[in-house]
XYZ file of C-alpha atoms in Angstrom:
140
model
C 0.643 -16.766 20.309
C -0.578 -18.350 17.085
C 1.957 -16.543 14.890
C 5.161 -17.982 16.369
C 6.221 -21.003 18.411
C 6.692 -20.531 22.172
C 9.640 -18.225 22.757
C 9.694 -17.282 19.076
C 8.853 -14.075 17.310
C 7.107 -13.005 14.124
C 9.053 -10.937 11.626
C 7.451 -9.132 8.695
C 9.735 -7.962 5.898
C 8.147 -5.853 3.189
C 9.752 -4.656 -0.018
C 8.193 -2.112 -2.312
C 7.940 -2.059 -5.286
C 7.725 -5.321 -7.224
C 6.056 -5.182 -10.637
C 3.066 -7.354 -11.432
C 4.502 -8.229 -14.847
C 8.148 -9.260 -14.903
C 10.480 -8.601 -17.836
C 11.596 -12.232 -17.690
C 10.140 -15.276 -15.996
C 7.032 -15.321 -13.847
C 6.268 -14.981 -10.167
C 5.990 -18.757 -10.006
C 9.627 -19.067 -11.114
C 11.086 -15.961 -9.433
C 9.493 -15.866 -5.970
C 12.499 -17.602 -4.374
C 14.842 -15.059 -5.964
C 12.854 -12.124 -4.543
C 12.779 -13.801 -1.122
C 16.550 -14.257 -1.167
C 17.164 -10.634 -2.153
C 15.018 -9.380 0.722
C 16.618 -11.739 3.255
C 20.137 -10.871 2.068
C 19.426 -7.159 2.561
C 17.974 -7.783 6.036
C 20.831 -10.077 7.063
C 23.235 -7.202 6.473
C 21.748 -5.682 9.656
C 20.680 -8.879 11.452
C 23.081 -11.705 10.542
C 21.793 -15.225 11.101
C 18.131 -14.361 10.691
C 17.568 -16.900 7.925
C 18.817 -19.702 10.209
C 15.986 -19.032 12.674
C 13.086 -19.069 10.201
C 10.629 -21.890 10.978
C 7.836 -20.851 8.602
C 7.125 -18.181 6.059
C 4.712 -16.728 3.565
C 6.079 -14.858 0.558
C 3.470 -12.530 -0.893
C 4.175 -11.566 -4.486
C 1.972 -9.216 -6.533
C 0.394 -12.333 -8.086
C -0.281 -13.789 -4.614
C -1.837 -10.511 -3.469
C -4.200 -10.488 -6.438
C -5.155 -14.159 -6.165
C -5.567 -14.335 -2.380
C -6.581 -10.813 -1.354
C -8.271 -9.533 -4.504
C -5.865 -6.599 -4.890
C -5.991 -5.750 -8.594
C -2.582 -6.471 -10.119
C -1.252 -7.007 -6.591
C -1.152 -3.306 -5.847
C -1.374 -2.546 -2.122
C -1.839 1.158 -2.870
C -5.022 0.486 -4.901
C -3.688 2.633 -7.730
C -0.412 2.691 -9.577
C 2.161 5.063 -8.072
C 2.769 6.862 -11.355
C 2.595 10.603 -12.012
C -1.052 10.407 -13.048
C -1.849 9.086 -9.554
C 0.067 11.626 -7.484
C -1.093 14.686 -5.548
C -4.085 16.395 -7.176
C -4.526 13.534 -9.640
C -5.335 10.961 -6.927
C -7.685 9.120 -7.242
C -8.680 11.306 -10.239
C -8.660 15.067 -10.773
C -12.309 15.801 -9.897
C -12.116 13.716 -6.707
C -8.707 14.898 -5.537
C -9.906 17.161 -2.723
C -11.228 14.293 -0.548
C -14.785 14.838 -1.807
C -16.869 12.746 -4.182
C -17.766 15.034 -7.099
C -21.485 15.721 -7.391
C -22.420 14.067 -4.079
C -22.560 16.581 -1.226
C -21.398 15.231 2.109
C -19.445 12.268 0.690
C -15.801 12.458 1.719
C -12.964 10.189 0.571
C -10.036 8.756 2.483
C -7.827 5.683 2.437
C -5.183 4.147 0.225
C -6.765 5.461 -2.964
C -6.436 9.099 -1.901
C -3.316 11.259 -1.503
C -0.783 10.431 -0.123
C -1.774 6.765 -0.342
C -1.953 3.968 2.180
C 0.323 3.139 5.021
C 0.117 3.347 8.777
C 0.534 7.108 9.106
C -3.133 7.973 8.500
C -2.298 11.104 6.501
C -5.162 10.732 4.019
C -7.625 10.409 6.923
C -6.217 13.527 8.560
C -6.443 15.421 5.271
C -10.046 14.317 4.701
C -10.970 15.263 8.288
C -9.538 18.753 7.780
C -11.676 19.207 4.644
C -14.759 17.951 6.502
C -14.205 20.249 9.498
C -13.593 23.209 7.176
C -16.848 22.461 5.326
C -18.831 22.044 8.549
C -17.360 25.247 10.017
C -18.420 27.198 6.933
C -21.981 25.932 7.454
C -22.060 27.167 11.030
C -21.022 24.011 12.922
C -18.500 24.609 15.662
């Protein structure tokens, strides 16, 4: 009830990926432009949406860093570049959901493959490794 006025709704539009450093301008000067691009794309499917907006919060990479402490505004914790994909995530020695050199410490979350999101895939993957390890030790 606190997110929208009576009879209203909350809408969350998310666009990935916006760079932390822009080739021209700054997030202070280009936030409105990014907002308009996102709304224009959404209005293609839901015309008139912008006319019903009564409040908003535009979260840029700079905003995410300043307000949420996400380094360089990266919601995935690590850059989605080749050196952070698959067996390289979060780094080669820790890519199998285990902390290297610390028995019984398992890793999951946005910093592990395949990254964050609502699907829970990294948690499922880590759980499979844990169950496999426990089964090998005689736990059933």
